[in-house]
Coordinates of C-alpha atoms and ligand atoms in Angstrom, one line a residue:
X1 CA 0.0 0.0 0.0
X2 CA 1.5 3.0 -1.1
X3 CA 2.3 6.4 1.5
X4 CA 1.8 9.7 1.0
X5 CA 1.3 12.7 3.1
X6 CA -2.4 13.3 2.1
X7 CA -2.2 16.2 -0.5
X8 CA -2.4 14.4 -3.6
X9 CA -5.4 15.2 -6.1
X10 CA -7.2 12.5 -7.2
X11 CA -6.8 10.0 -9.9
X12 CA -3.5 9.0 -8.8
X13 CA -0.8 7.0 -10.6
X14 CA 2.1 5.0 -10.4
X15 CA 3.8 1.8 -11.9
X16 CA 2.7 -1.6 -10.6
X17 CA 6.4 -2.1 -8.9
X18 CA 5.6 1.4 -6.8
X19 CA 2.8 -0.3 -5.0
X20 CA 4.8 0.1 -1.4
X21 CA 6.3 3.6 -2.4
X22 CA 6.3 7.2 -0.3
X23 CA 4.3 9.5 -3.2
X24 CA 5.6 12.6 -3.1
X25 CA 3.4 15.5 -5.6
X26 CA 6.0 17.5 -7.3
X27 CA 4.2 18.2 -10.1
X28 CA 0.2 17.8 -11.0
X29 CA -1.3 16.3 -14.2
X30 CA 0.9 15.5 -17.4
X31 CA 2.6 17.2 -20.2
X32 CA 1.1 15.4 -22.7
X33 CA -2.5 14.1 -24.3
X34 CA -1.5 11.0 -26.2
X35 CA -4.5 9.5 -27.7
X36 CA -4.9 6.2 -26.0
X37 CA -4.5 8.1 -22.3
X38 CA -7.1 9.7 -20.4
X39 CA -5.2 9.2 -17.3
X40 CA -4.4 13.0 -16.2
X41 CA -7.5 14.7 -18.6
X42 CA -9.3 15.8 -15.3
X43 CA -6.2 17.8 -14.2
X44 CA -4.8 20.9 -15.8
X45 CA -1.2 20.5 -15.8
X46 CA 1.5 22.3 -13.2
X47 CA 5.0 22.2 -11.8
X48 CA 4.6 23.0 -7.8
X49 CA 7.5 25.8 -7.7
X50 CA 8.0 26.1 -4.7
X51 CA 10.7 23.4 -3.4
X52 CA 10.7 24.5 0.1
X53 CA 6.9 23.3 0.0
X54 CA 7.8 20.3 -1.5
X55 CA 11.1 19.7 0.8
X56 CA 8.2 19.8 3.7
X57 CA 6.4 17.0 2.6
X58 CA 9.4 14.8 2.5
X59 CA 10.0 16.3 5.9
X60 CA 6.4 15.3 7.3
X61 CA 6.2 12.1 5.5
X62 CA 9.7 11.3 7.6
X63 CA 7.7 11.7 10.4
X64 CA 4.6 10.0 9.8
X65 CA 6.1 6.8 8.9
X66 CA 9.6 6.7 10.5
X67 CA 12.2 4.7 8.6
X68 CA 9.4 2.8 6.5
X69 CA 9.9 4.6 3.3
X70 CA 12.6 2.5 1.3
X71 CA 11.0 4.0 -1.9
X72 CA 9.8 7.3 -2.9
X73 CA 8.2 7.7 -6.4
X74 CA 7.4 11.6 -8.1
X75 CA 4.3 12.2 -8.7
X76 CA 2.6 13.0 -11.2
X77 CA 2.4 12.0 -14.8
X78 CA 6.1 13.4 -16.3
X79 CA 7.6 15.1 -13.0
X80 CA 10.9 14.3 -15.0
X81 CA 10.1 17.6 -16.5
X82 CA 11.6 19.4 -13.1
X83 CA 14.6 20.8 -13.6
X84 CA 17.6 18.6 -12.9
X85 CA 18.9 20.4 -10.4
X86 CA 15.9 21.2 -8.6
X87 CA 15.3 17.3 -9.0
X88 CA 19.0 16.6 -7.9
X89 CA 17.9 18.4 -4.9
X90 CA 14.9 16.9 -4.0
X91 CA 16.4 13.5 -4.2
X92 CA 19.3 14.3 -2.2
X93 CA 16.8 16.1 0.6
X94 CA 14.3 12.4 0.5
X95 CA 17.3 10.5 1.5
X96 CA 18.7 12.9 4.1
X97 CA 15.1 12.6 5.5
X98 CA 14.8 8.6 5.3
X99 CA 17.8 6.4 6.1
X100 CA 16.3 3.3 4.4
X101 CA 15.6 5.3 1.4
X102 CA 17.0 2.9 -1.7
X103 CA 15.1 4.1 -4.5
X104 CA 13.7 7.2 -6.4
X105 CA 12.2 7.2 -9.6
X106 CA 9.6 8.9 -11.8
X107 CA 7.4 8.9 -14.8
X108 CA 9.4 10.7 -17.6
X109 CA 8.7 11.5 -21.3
X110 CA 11.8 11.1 -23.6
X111 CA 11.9 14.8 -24.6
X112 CA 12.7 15.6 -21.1
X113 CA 15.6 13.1 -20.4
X114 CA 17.1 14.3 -24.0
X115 CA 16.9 17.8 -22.5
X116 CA 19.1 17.3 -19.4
X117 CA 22.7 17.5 -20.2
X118 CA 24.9 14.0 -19.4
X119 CA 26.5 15.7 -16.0
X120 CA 23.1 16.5 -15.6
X121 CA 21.7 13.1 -15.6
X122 CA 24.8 11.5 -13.9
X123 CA 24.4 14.1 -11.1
X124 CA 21.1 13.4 -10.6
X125 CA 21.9 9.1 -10.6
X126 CA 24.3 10.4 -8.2
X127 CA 22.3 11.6 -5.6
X128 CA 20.6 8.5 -5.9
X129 CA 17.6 8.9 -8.4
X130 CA 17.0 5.5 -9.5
X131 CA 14.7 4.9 -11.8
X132 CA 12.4 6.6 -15.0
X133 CA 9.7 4.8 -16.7
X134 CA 9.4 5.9 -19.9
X135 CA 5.9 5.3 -21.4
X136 CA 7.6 4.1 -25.5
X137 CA 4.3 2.7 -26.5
X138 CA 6.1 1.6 -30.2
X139 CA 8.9 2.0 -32.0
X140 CA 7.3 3.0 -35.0
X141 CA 7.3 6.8 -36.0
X142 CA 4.6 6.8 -37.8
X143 CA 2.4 4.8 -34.8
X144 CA 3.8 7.2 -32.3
X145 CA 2.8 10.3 -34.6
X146 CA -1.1 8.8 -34.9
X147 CA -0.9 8.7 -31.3
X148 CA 0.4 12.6 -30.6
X149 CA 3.8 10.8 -28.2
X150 CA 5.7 13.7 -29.5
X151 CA 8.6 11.0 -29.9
X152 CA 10.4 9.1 -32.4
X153 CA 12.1 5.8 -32.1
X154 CA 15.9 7.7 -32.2
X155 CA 14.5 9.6 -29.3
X156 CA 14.1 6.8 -27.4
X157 CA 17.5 5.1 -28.4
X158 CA 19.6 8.1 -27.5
X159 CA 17.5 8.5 -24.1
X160 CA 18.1 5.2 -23.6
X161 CA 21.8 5.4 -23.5
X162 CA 21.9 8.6 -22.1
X163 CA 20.2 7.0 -18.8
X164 CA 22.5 4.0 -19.1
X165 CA 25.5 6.0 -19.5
X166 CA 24.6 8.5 -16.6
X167 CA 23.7 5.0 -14.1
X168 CA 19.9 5.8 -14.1
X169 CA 17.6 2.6 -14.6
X170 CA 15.5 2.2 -17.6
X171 CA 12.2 1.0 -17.6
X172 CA 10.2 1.2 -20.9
X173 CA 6.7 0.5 -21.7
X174 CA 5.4 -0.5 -25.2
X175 CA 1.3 -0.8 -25.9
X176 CA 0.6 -3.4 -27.5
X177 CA -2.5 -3.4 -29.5
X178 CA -2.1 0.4 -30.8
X179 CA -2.2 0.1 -34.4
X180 CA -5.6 -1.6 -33.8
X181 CA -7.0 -4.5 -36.2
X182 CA -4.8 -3.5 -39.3
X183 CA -2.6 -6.7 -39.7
X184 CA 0.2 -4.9 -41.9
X185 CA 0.0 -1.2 -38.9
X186 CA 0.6 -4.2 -36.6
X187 CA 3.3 -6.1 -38.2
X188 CA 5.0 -2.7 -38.3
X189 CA 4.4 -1.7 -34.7
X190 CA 5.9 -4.8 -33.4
X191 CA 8.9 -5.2 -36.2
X192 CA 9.6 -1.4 -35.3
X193 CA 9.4 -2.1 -31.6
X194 CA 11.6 -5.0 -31.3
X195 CA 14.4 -2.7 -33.7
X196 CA 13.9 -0.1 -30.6
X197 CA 14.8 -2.3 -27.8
X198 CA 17.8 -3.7 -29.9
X199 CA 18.8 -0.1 -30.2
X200 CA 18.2 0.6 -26.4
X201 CA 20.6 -2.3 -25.3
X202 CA 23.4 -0.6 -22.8
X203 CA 26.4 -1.4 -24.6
X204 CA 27.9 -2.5 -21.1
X205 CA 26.2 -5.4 -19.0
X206 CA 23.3 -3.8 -16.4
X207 CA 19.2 -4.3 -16.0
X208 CA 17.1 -2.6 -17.9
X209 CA 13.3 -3.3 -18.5
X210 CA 10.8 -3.6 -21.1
X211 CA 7.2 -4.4 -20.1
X212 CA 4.3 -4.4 -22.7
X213 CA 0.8 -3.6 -21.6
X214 CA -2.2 -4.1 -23.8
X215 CA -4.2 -1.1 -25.0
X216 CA -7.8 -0.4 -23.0
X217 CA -9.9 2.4 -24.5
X218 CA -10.9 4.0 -21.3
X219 CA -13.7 6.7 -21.3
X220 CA -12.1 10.9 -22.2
X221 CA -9.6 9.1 -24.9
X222 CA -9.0 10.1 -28.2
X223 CA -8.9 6.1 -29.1
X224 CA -11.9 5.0 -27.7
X225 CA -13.9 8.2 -29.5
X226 CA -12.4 7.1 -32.9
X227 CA -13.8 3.4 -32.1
X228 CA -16.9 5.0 -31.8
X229 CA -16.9 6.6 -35.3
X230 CA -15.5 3.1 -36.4
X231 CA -12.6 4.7 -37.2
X232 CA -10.5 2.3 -35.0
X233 CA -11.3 -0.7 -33.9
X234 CA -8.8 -3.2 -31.8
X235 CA -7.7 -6.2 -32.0
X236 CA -8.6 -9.6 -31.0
X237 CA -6.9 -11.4 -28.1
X238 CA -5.3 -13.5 -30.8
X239 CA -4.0 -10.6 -33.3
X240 CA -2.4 -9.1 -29.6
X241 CA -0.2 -12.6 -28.9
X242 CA 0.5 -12.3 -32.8
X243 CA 2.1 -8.9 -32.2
X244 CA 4.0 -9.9 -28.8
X245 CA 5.4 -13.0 -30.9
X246 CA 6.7 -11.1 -33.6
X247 CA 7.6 -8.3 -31.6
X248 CA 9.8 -10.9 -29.4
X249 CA 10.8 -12.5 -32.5
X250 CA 12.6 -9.7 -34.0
X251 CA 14.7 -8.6 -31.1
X252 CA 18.0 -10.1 -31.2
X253 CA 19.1 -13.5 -29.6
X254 CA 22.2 -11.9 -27.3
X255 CA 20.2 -9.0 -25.7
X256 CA 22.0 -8.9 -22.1
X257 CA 20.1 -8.0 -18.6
X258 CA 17.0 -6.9 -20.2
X259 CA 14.0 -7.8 -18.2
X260 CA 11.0 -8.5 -19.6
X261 CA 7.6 -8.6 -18.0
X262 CA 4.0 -8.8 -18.9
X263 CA 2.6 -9.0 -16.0
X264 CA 0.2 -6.3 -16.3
X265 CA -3.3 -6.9 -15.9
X266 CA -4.0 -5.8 -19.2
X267 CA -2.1 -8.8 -20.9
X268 CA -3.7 -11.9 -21.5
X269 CA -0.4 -13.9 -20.8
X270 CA 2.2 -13.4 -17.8
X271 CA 5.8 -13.4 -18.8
X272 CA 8.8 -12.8 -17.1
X273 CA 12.5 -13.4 -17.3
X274 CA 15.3 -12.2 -19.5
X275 CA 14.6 -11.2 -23.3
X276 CA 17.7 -12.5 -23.8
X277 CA 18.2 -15.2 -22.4
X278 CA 14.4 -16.5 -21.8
X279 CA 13.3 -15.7 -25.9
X280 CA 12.4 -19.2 -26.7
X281 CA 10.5 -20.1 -24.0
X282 CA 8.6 -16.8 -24.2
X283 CA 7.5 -17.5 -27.8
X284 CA 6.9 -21.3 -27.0
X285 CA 4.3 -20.1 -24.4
X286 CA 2.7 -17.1 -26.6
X287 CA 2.3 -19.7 -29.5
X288 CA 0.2 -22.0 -27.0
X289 CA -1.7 -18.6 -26.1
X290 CA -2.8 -18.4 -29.7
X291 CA -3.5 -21.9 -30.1
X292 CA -5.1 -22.1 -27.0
X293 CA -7.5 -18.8 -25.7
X294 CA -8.1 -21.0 -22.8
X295 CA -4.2 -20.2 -21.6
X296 CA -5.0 -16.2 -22.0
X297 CA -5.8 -14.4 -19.4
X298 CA -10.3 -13.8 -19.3
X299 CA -11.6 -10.4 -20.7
X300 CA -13.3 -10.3 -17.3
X301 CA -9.7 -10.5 -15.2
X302 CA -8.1 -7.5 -17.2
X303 CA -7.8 -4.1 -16.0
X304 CA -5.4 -1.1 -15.7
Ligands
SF4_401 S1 0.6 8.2 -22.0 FE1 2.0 9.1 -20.6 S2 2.7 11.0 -21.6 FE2 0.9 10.3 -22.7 S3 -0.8 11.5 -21.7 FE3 -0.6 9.5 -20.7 S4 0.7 9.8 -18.9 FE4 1.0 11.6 -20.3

């Protein structure tokens, strides 16, 4: 169950592997409005400027909870948009506060890790900022341009080795499902996906992980309007395996320390292990998904 010190505005977010983390608001909303989201539509976007404010909460949650906070996550939707320094800061300040403290990560679009210079990205892994999760969605331009990411796949490679190069974990997320129904869009998504991670690889062994989800058209998106006006309309639980085998497929056989993970609850199968290391078996099991819809996950058991 995740801490906080009671000033967040509802919806709140985080990654499934933040469940137990201190949330700490530093900024409200997201930067973005990619089509498939409606996460953050109820909030109008803002950076909380004042860092004393912020440097308070960290202070109060220390003494709320004592030295139970091991991990802090920033809120909200891309607080990787902070300045560097004013982010260096606020990391340094959390771990002052709690001496378990072993992790600090955030939500972060690409365009804002390609804006921080390396020293500013190494200072920041200094001070013991651990982790961004970088919503990818697909490697393909043109898939990412249908869905307004603002981001291309070379974005995402250079990011990528920007944040291994500077010591800061990468964890990317890719939608499966995106291109909807269109068996060629798809082919493309996944082809162009598995070229990204490749690309991503740290040329020097360390972790860094992938984890698909599968597309939901929630209520206030873009996506689920255009489905609607028949203008989109998704794909079967079958066409999604056929895009996570191909998409597996394609990457290469000696990817090193990447972990992969579909456990979402949006997936109809559970995966995890090493890309790398674990490829076989993962496409063993996703062709028995397709063979099988009795192995996939029910409609009933998905969710966000
Ligand atoms: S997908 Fe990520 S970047 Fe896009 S609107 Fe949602 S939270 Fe923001």
């Amino acid at each position: 169950m995740n801490l906080d010190v009671g000033n967040l505005e509802a919806p709140v977010f985080r990654p499934p592997s933040e469940w137990d983390s201190l949330l700490i608001s530093v900024t409200n909303g997201c930067t973005h409005r990619c089509t498939f989201c409606s996460m953050y539509r109820t909030k109008k976007f803002s950076i909380r400027k004042d860092i004393d404010e912020i440097k308070s909460d960290i202070r109060k949650s220390a003494e709320m909870f004592g030295s139970r906070v091991e991990k802090i996550f920033f809120e909200d939707g891309n607080a990787f948009v902070v300045n560097a320094d004013v982010l260096t800061e606020l990391t340094r300040y959390s771990y002052q506060q709690h001496p378990k403290l072993r992790k600090v990560s955030a939500y972060a679009h690409v365009k804002d890790i390609l804006k921080k210079s390396d020293d500013a990205l190494k200072q920041l892994a200094d001070a013991g900022f651990t982790m961004v999760y970088v919503g990818i969605e697909s490697g393909c331009d043109q898939v990412l341009k249908d869905c307004n990411k603002g981001a291309t796949q070379d974005d995402y490679a250079l990011a990528a080795q920007k944040c291994h190069r500077a010591g800061i974990d990468w964890s990317g997320i890719f939608l499966l499902g995106l291109t909807g129904n269109d068996p060629e869009k798809s082919r493309q998504h996944a082809v162009e996906s598995a070229k990204l991670i490749n690309r991503m690889a740290p040329p020097q062994p360390r972790k860094w992980y992938i984890s698909p989800l599968t597309l939901e058209m929630t209520p206030g998106s873009e996506i689920l309007a255009q489905n609607l006006e028949n203008k989109f309309q998704p794909c079967s639980s079958t066409q999604i395996l056929e895009e996570l085998y191909t998409l597996i497929h394609h990457t290469d056989d000696d990817l090193q320390g990447c972990i992969f993970n579909t456990n979402h609850a949006s997936n109809y199968l559970s995966l995890k292990g090493e890309l790398g290391r674990d490829k076989k078996d993962f496409l063993y099991r996703i062709e028995a998904g397709i063979k099988d819809p009795a192995v996939r996950r029910p409609e009933y058991m998905r969710g966000l």
